[in-house]
Coordinates of C-alpha atoms and ligand atoms in Angstrom, one line a residue:
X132 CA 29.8 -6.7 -4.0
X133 CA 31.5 -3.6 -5.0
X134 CA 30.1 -0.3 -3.6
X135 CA 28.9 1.1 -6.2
X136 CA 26.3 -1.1 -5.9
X137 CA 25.2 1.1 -3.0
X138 CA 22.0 3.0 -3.6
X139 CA 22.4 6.4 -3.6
X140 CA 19.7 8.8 -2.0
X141 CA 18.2 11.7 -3.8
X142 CA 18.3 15.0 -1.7
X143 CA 17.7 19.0 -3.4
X144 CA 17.6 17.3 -6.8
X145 CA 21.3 16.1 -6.6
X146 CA 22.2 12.4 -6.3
X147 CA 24.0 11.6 -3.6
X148 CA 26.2 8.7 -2.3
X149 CA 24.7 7.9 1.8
X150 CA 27.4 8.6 4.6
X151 CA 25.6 5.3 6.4
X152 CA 28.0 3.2 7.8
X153 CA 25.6 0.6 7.9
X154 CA 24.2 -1.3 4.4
X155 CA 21.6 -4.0 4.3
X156 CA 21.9 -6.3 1.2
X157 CA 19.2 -6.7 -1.5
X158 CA 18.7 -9.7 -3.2
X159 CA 17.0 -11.3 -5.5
X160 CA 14.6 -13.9 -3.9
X161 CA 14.3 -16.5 -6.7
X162 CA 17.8 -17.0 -6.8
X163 CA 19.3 -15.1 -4.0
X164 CA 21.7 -13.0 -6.1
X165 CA 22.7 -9.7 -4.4
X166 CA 20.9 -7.5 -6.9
X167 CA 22.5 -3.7 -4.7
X168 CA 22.7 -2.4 -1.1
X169 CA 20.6 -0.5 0.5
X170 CA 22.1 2.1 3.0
X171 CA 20.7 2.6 6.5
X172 CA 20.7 6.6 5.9
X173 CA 21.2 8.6 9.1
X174 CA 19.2 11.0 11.4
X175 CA 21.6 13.8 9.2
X176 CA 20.1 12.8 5.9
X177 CA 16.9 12.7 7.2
X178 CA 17.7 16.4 8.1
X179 CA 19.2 17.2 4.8
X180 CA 16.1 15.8 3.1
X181 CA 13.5 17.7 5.2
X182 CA 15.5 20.6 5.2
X183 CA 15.8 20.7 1.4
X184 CA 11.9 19.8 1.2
X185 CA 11.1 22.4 3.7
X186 CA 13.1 25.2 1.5
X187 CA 11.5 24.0 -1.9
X188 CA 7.8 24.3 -0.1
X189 CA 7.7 28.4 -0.4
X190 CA 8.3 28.4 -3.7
X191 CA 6.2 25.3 -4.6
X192 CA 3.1 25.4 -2.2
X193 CA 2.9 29.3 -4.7
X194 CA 2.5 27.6 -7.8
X195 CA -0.2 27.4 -9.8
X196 CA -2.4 23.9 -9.1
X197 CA -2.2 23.8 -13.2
X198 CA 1.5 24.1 -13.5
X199 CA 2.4 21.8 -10.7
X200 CA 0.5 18.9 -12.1
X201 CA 2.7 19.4 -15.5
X202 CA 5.2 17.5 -14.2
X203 CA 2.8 14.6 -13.4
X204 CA 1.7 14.4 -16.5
X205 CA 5.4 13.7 -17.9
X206 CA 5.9 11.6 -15.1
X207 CA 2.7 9.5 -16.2
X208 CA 4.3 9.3 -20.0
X209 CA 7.6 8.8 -18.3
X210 CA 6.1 5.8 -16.5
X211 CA 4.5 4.3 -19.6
X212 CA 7.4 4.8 -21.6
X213 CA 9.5 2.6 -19.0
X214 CA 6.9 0.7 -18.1
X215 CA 7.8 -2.7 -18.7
X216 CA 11.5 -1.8 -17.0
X217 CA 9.7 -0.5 -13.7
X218 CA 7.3 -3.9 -13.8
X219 CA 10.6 -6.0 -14.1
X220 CA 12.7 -4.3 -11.4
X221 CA 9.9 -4.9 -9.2
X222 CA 10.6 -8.3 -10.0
X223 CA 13.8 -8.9 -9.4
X224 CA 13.9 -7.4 -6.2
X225 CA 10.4 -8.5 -4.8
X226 CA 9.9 -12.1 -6.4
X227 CA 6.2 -11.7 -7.7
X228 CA 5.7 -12.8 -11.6
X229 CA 5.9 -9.9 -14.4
X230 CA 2.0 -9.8 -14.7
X231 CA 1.5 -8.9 -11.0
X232 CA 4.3 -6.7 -11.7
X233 CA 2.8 -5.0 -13.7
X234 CA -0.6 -4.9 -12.6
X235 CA 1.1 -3.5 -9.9
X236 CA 2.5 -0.5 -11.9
X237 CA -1.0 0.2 -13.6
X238 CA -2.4 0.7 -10.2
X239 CA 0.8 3.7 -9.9
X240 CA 0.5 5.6 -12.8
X241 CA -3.9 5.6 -12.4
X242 CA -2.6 7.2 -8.9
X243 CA -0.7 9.8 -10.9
X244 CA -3.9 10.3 -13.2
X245 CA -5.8 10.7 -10.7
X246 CA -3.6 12.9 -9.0
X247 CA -3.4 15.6 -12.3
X248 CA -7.2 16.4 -11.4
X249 CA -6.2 18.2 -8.3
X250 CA -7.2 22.0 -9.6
X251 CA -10.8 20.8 -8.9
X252 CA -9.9 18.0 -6.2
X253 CA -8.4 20.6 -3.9
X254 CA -11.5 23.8 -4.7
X255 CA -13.0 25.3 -2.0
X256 CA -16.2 26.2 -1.1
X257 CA -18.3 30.0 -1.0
X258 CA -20.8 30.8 0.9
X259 CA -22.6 34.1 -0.2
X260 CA -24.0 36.6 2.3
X261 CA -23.7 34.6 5.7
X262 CA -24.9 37.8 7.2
X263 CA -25.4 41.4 5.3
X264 CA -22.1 42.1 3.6
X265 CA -20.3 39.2 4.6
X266 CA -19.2 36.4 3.4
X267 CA -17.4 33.0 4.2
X268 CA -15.4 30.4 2.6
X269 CA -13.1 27.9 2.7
X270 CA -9.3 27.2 1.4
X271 CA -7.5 24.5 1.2
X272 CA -3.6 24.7 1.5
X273 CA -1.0 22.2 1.7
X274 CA 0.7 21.2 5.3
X275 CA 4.3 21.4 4.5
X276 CA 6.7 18.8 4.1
X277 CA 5.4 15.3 4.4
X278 CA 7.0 11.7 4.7
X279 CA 5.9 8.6 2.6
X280 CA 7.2 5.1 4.0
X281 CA 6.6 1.8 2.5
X282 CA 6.9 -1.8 2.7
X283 CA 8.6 -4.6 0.4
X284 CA 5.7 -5.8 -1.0
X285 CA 4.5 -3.2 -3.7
X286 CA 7.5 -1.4 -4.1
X287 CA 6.8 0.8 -7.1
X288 CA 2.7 1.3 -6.4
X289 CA 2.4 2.0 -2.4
X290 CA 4.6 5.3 -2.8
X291 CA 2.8 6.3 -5.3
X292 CA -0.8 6.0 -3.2
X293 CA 0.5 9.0 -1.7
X294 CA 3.6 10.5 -3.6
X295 CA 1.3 12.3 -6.4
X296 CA -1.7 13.7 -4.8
X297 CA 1.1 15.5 -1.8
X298 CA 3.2 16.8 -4.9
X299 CA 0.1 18.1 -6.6
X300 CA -1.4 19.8 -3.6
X301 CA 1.5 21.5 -3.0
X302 CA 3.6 19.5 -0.2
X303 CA 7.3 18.6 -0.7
X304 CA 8.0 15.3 0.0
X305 CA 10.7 12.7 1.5
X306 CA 10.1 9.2 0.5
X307 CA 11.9 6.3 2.6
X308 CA 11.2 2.6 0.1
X309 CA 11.5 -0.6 1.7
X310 CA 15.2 -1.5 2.4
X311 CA 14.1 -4.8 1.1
X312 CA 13.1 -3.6 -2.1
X313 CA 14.5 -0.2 -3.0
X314 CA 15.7 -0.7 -6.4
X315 CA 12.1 0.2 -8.3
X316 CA 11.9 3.7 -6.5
X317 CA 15.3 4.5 -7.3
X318 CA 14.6 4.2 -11.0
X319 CA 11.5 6.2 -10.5
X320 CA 12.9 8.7 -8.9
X321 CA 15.3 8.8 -12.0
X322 CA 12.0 9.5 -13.8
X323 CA 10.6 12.1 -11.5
X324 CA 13.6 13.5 -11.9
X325 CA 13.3 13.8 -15.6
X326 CA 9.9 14.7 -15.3
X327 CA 10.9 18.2 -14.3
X328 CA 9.6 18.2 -10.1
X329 CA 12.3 21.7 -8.9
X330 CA 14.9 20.9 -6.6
X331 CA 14.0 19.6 -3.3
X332 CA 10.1 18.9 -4.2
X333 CA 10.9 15.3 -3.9
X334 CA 13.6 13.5 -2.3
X335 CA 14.0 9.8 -1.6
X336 CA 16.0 8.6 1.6
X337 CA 17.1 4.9 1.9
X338 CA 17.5 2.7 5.0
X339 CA 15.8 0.9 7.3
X340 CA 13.7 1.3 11.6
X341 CA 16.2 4.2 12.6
X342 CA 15.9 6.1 9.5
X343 CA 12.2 6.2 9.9
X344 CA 12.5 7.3 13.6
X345 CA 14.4 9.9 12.3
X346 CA 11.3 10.8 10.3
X347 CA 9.0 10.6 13.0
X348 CA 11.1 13.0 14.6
X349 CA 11.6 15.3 13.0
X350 CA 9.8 18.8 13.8
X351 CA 10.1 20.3 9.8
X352 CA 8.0 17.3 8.7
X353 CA 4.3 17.5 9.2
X354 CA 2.6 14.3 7.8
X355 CA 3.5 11.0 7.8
X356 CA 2.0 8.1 5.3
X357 CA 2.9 5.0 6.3
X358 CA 2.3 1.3 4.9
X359 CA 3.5 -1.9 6.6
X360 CA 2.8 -4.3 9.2
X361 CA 0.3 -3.9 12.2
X362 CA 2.7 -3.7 15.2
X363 CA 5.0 -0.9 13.4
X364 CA 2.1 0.9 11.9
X365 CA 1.2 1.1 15.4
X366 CA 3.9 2.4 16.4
X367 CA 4.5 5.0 13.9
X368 CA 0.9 6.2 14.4
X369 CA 1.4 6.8 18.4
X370 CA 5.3 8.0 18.0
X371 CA 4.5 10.7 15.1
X372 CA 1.1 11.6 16.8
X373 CA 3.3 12.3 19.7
X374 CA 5.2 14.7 18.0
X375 CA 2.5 16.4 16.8
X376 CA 2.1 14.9 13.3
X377 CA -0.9 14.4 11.2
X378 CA -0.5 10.3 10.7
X379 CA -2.3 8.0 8.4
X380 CA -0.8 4.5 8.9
X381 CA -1.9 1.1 6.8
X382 CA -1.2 -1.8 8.9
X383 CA -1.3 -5.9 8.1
X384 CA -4.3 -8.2 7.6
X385 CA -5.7 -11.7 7.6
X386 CA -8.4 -11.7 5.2
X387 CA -11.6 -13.8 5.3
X388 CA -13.1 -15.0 2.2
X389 CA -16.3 -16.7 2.6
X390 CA -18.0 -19.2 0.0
X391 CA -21.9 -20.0 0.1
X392 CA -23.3 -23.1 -1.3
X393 CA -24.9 -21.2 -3.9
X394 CA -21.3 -19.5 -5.6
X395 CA -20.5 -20.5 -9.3
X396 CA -18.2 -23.4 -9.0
X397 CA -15.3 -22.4 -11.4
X398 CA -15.1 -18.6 -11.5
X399 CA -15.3 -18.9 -7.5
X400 CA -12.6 -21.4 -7.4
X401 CA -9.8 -19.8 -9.5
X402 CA -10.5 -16.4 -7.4
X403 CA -9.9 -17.7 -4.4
X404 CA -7.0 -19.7 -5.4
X405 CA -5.7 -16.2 -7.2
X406 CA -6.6 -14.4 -4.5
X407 CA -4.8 -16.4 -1.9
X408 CA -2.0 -17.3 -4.1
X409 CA -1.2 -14.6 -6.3
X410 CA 2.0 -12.0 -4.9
X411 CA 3.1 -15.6 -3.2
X412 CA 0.3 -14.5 -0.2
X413 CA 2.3 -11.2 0.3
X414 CA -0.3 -9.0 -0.1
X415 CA -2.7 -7.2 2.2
X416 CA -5.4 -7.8 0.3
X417 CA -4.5 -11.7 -0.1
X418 CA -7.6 -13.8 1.2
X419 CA -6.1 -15.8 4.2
X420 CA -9.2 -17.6 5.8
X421 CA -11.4 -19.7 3.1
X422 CA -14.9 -20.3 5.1
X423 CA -16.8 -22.7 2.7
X424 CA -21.0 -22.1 4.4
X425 CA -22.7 -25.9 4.7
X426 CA -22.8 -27.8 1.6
X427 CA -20.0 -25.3 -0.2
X428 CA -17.6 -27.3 1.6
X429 CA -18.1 -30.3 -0.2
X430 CA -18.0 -28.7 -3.4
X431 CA -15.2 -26.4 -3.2
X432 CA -12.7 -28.3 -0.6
X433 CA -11.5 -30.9 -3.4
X434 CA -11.7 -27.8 -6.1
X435 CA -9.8 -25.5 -4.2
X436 CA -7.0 -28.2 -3.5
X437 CA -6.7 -29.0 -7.4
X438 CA -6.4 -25.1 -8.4
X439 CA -4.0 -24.7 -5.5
X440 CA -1.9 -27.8 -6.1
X441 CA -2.1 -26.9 -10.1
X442 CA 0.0 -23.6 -9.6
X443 CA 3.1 -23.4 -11.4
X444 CA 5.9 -21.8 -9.0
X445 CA 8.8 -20.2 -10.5
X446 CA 11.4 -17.0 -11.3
X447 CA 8.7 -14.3 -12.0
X448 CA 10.3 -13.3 -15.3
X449 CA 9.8 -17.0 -16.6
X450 CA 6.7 -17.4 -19.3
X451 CA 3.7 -19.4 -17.5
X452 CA 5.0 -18.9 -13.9
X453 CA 1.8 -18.2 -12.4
X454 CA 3.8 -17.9 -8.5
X455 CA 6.9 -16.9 -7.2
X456 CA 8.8 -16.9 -4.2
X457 CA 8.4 -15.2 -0.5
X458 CA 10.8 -12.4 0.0
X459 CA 13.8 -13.9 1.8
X460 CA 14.5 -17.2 3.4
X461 CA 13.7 -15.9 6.7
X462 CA 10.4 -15.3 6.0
X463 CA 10.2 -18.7 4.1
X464 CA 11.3 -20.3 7.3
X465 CA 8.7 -17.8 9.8
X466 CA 6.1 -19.1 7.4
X467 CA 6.9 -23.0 7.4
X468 CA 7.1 -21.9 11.5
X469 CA 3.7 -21.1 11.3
X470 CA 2.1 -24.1 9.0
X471 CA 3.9 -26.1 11.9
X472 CA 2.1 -24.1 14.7
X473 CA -1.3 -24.5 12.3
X474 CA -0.5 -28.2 12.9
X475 CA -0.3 -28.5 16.6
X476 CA -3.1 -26.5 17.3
X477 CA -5.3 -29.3 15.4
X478 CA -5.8 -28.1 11.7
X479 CA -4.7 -30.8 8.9
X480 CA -2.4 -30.2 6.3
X481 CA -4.6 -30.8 2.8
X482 CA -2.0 -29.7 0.8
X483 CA 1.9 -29.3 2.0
X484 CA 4.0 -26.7 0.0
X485 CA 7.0 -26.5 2.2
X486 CA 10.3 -27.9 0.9
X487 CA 10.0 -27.8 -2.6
X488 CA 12.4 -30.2 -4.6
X489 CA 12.5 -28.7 -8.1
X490 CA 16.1 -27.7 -8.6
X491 CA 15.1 -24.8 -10.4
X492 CA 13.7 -23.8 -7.2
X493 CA 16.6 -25.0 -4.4
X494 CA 18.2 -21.5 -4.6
X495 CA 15.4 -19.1 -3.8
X496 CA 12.7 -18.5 -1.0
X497 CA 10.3 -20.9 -3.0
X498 CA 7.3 -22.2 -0.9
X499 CA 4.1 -24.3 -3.0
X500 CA 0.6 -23.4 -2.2
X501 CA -0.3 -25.1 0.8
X502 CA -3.7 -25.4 2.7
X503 CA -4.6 -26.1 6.4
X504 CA -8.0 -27.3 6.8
X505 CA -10.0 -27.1 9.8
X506 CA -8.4 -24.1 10.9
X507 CA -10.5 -23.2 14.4
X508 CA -11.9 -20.0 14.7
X509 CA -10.3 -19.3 18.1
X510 CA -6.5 -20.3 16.9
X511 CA -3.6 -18.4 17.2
X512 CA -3.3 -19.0 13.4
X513 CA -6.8 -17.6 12.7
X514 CA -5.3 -14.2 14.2
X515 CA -2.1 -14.1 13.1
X516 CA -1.2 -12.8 9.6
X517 CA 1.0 -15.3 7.9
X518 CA 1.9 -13.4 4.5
X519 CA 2.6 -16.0 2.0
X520 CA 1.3 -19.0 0.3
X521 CA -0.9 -20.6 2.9
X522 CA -4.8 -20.8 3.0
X523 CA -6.4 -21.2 6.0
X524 CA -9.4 -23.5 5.0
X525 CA -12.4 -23.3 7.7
X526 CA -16.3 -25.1 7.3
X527 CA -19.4 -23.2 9.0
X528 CA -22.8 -24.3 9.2
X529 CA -24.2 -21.6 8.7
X530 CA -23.8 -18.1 7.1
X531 CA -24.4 -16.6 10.5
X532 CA -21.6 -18.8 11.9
X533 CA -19.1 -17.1 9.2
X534 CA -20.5 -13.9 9.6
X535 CA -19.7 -14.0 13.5
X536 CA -15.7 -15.8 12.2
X537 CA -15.4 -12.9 9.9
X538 CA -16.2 -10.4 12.7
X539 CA -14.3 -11.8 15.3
X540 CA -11.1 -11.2 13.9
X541 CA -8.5 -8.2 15.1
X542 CA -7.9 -6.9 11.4
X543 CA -10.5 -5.0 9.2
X544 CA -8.5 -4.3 5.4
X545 CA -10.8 -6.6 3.2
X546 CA -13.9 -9.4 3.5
X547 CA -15.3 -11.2 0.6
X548 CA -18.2 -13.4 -0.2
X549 CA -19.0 -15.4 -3.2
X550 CA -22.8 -15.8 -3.4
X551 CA -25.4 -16.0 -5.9
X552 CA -27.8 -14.5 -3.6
X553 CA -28.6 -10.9 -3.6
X554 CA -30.2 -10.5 -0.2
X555 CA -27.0 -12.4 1.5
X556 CA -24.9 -10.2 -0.8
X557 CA -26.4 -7.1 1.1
X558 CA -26.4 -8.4 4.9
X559 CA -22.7 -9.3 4.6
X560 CA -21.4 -5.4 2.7
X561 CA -23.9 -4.0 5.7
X562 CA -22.6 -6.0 8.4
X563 CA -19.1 -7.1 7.8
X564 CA -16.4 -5.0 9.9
X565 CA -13.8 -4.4 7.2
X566 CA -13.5 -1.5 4.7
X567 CA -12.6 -3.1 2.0
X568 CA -15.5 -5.5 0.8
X569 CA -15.3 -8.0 -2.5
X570 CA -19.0 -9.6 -3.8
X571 CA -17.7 -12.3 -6.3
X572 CA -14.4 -10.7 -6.2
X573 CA -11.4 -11.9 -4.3
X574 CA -9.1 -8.9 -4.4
X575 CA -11.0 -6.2 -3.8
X576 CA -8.3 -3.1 -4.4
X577 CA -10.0 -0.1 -4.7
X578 CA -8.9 1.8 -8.1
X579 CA -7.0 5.2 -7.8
X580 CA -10.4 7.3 -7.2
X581 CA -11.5 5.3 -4.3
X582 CA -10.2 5.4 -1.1
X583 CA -8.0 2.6 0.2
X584 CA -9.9 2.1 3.6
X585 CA -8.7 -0.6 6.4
X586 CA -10.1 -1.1 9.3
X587 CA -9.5 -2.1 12.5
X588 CA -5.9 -2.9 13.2
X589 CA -5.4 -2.6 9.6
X590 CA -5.5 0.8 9.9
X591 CA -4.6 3.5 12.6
X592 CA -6.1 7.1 11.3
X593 CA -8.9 8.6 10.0
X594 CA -7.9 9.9 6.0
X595 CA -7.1 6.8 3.7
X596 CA -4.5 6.8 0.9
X597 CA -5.9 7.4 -2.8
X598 CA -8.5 10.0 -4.1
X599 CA -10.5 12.4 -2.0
X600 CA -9.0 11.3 1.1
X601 CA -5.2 12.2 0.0
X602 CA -6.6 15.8 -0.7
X603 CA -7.8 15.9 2.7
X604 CA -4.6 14.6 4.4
X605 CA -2.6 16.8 2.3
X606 CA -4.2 19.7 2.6
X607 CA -5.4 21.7 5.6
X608 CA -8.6 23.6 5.4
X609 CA -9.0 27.7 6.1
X610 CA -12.1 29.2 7.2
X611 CA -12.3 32.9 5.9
X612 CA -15.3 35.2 7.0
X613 CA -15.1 38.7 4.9
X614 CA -17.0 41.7 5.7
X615 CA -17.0 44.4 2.9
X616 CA -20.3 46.6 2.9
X617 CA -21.3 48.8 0.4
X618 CA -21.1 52.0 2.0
X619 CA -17.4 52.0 2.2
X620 CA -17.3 51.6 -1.7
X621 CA -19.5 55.1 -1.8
X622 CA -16.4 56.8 0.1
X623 CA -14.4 56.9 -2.9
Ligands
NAD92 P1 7.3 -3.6 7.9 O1 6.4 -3.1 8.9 O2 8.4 -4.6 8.3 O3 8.1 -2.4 7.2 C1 7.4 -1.3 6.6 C2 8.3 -0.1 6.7 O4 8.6 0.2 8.1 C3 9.7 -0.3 6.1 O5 10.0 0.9 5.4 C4 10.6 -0.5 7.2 O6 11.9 0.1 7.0 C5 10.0 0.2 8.4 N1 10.2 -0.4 9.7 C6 10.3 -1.8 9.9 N2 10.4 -2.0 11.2 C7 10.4 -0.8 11.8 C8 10.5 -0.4 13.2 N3 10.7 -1.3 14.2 N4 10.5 0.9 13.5 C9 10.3 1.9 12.5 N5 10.2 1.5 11.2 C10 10.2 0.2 10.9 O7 6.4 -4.3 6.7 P2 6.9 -5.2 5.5 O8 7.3 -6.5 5.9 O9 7.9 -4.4 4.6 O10 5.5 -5.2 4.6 C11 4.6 -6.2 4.9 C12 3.5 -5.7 5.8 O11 2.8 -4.6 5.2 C13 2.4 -6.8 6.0 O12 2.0 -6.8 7.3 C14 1.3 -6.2 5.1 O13 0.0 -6.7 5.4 C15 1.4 -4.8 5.2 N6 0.8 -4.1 4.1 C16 -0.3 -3.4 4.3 C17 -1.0 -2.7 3.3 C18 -2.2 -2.0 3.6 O14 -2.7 -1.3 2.7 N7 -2.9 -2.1 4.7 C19 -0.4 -2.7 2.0 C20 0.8 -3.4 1.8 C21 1.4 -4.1 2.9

């Protein structure tokens, strides 16, 4: 692969060519082509990055709220204009089929939309005559530089969860993609670029664990927003805290989905099979534990098998491919590790996906839908996040029996029942420990003026990404208390 295949990093507006000595290779996972190289930027391009963001801040955080969101508004035309070019970079490099692709890039440009209301997002409030002649309000101002890190699996929405709603407050920002998938943000960047952002407002930085600890370090950055899974969300949460950061860090999941007797048959069935199935199971909002309630078992265990086993798998670009593959063969393997733990630990294989034999399939990272029934509540594989294709298929007596499953497990991001019944509809939203809640629905992402909000070890913070809760992060609040009287006015 010739170098020039090497990702370049974007740093005080100017492209530039990584000194890293160290590259990881990006490919694409349906066929395993090497698509580019991503370099493992050092702990000095981290420095150039937050030095150039910190420089571009004084001039920045002093414009106008109105002016700063023009450039978002070119970046959201930008966005449309390439739209179907952002959607298909995402799937070469990620695996997932154009639709989710671009699903995926309608969810970044609502964050961009939402984003370009930030005069009123970011007001203050007054308060009038706290006492004779004085009175109080409050400001809100942006924190400095902050630091954006994300995960393989969404590469062109996560960053933008955060990346608008810091530029529009006022922050400068350094953005670290996936090494996995870095290709998408590099051709938005390209477009913020275009869009007209001054030099040093935005900057991306590839590479890979030390590159972030370089970020966490670093005393000129002042927020960090992380996305990826548990144990290094974790760890970015207590390693940036340390140094004094604010931290908001989105960490992995294992999603329960639970069916009552009384759900409508089809449109519950091909949720949960597009809810487990859809992104290949690489999402953190992907059900991953199927609890059928009493009699729902016997309706919706041979159902859920058909739509499962009826899922055509595929290249994502090709017409009718409804899945595509995990994102590299070491993650095909950790999963087909995992089915086999499932196995030993007593659940039964209803439906096998590993080892596909289409030949259309023998080059990539291709795994079929599978299901593991009987899945006990107390397995490791209950508790452990498996991130692909896999349901884990479970059968309570009773809804009080789920309810107790659902709660028991370590990760809070989502929780979904399917129900007919309004009253069970309301126990489970009131009761369920999770932040993200689906009635009848079986993703339940939360659009661009919601707050994305995990719980548990899904999430280690207090402000989600998205909406109101990005202001807040972004911005830090000043309490002013005025005295002026009137007499002094008389002086004069
Ligand atoms: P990951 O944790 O491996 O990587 C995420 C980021 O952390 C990457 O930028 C990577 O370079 C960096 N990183 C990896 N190891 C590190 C280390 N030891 N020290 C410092 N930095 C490190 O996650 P992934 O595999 O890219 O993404 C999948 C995970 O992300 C899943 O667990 C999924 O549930 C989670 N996820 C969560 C959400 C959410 O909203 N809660 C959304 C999407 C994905």
């Amino acid at each position: 692969m010739p170098t020039n295949n090497r990702l370049p990093n974007y740093i005080n507006g100017q492209w530039q060519k990584s000194a890293a000595t160290e590259i990881r290779e990006v490919f694409d996972p349906a066929t395993s082509e090497l698509l580019s190289e991503t370099p493992l930027s050092t702990a000095a391009e981290v420095d150039a990055a937050a030095q150039a963001a910190s420089a571009a801040f004084e001039s920045w955080r002093r414009t106008p709220a109105t002016e700063r969101i023009q450039p978002l508004f070119k970046l959201k035309d930008l966005m449309e204009t390439h739209f179907d070019e952002l959607a298909r970079t995402i799937v070469l490099e990620n695996g997932k089929t154009l639709d989710e692709a671009r699903g995926e890039m309608r969810r970044a440009i609502e964050n961009v939309e939402v984003a370009c209301g930030i005069p009123t997002m970011m007001q203050g409030v007054f308060s009038e005559d706290i006492a004779r002649g004085i009175d109080e309000f409050m400001i809100r101002q942006p924190v400095g530089v902050v630091a954006i890190i994300a995960p393989f699996n969404f590469p062109g929405m996560i960053p933008f969860w955060f990346l608008p709603y810091a530029l529009a407050t006022g922050n400068t920002a350094v953005v670290k993609p996936s090494e996995r998938t870095p290709m998408t943000m590099r051709r938005a960047f390209e477009l913020l670029e275009e869009a007209g952002f001054p030099p040093g407002v935005v900057n991306l930085v590839n590479g890979g664990p030390d590159t972030v600890n370089a970020i966490l370090d670093h005393r000129t950055i002042r927020a960090i927003s992380f996305v990826g899974s548990t144990p290094v969300a974790h760890h970015v949460y207590a390693r940036a805290a340390a140094n004094g950061k604010r931290v908001q860090a989105q960490g992995g999941a294992k999603n329960p989905l639970v069916v009552l007797p009384d759900a409508d048959p089809e449109m519950t069935t091909r949720i949960v099979a597009d809810s487990v199935y859809g992104n290949a199971g690489q999402r953190c909002l992907a059900a991953s534990l199927v609890i059928t309630v009493g009699e729902a078992k016997n309706t919706f265990t041979p159902a859920l098998k058909e739509a499962a086993a009826g899922r055509v798998v595929g290249h994502g670009l090709q017409e009718g491919v409804q899945m595509g593959p995990v994102i590299s063969p070491q993650s095909r393997d950790r999963i087909s590790g995992l089915i086999e733990m499932g196995t030993k630990e007593g659940a039964s294989l209803l439906l096998d996906g590993r080892f596909p034999d289409a030949p259309e399939l023998a080059n990539g990272s291709f795994l079929k839908p599978t299901i593991l029934e009987n899945v006990h509540p107390n397995s490791e594989l209950a508790g452990t996040e498996i991130f692909g294709p896999v349901m884990g298929l479970m059968h309570a007596e009773t809804f009080e029996e789920a309810l107790a499953w659902v709660n028991s497990g370590r990760y809070g991001n989502m929780a979904c029942l399917f129900t007919s019944d309004g009253a069970a509809a309301r126990r489970f939203r009131y009761e369920v420990q999770a932040g993200n809640i689906g009635i009848n629905i079986g993703v339940a992402a939360p659009m661009a003026f919601f707050p994305f909000s995990g719980w548990k070890d899904s999430f280690f913070g207090t402000l989600h990404a998205q909406s109101s809760h990005s202001v807040e992060f972004y911005t830090q609040t000043k309490v002013v208390v005025e005295r002026w009287l009137e007499d002094w006015s008389r002086q004069f």
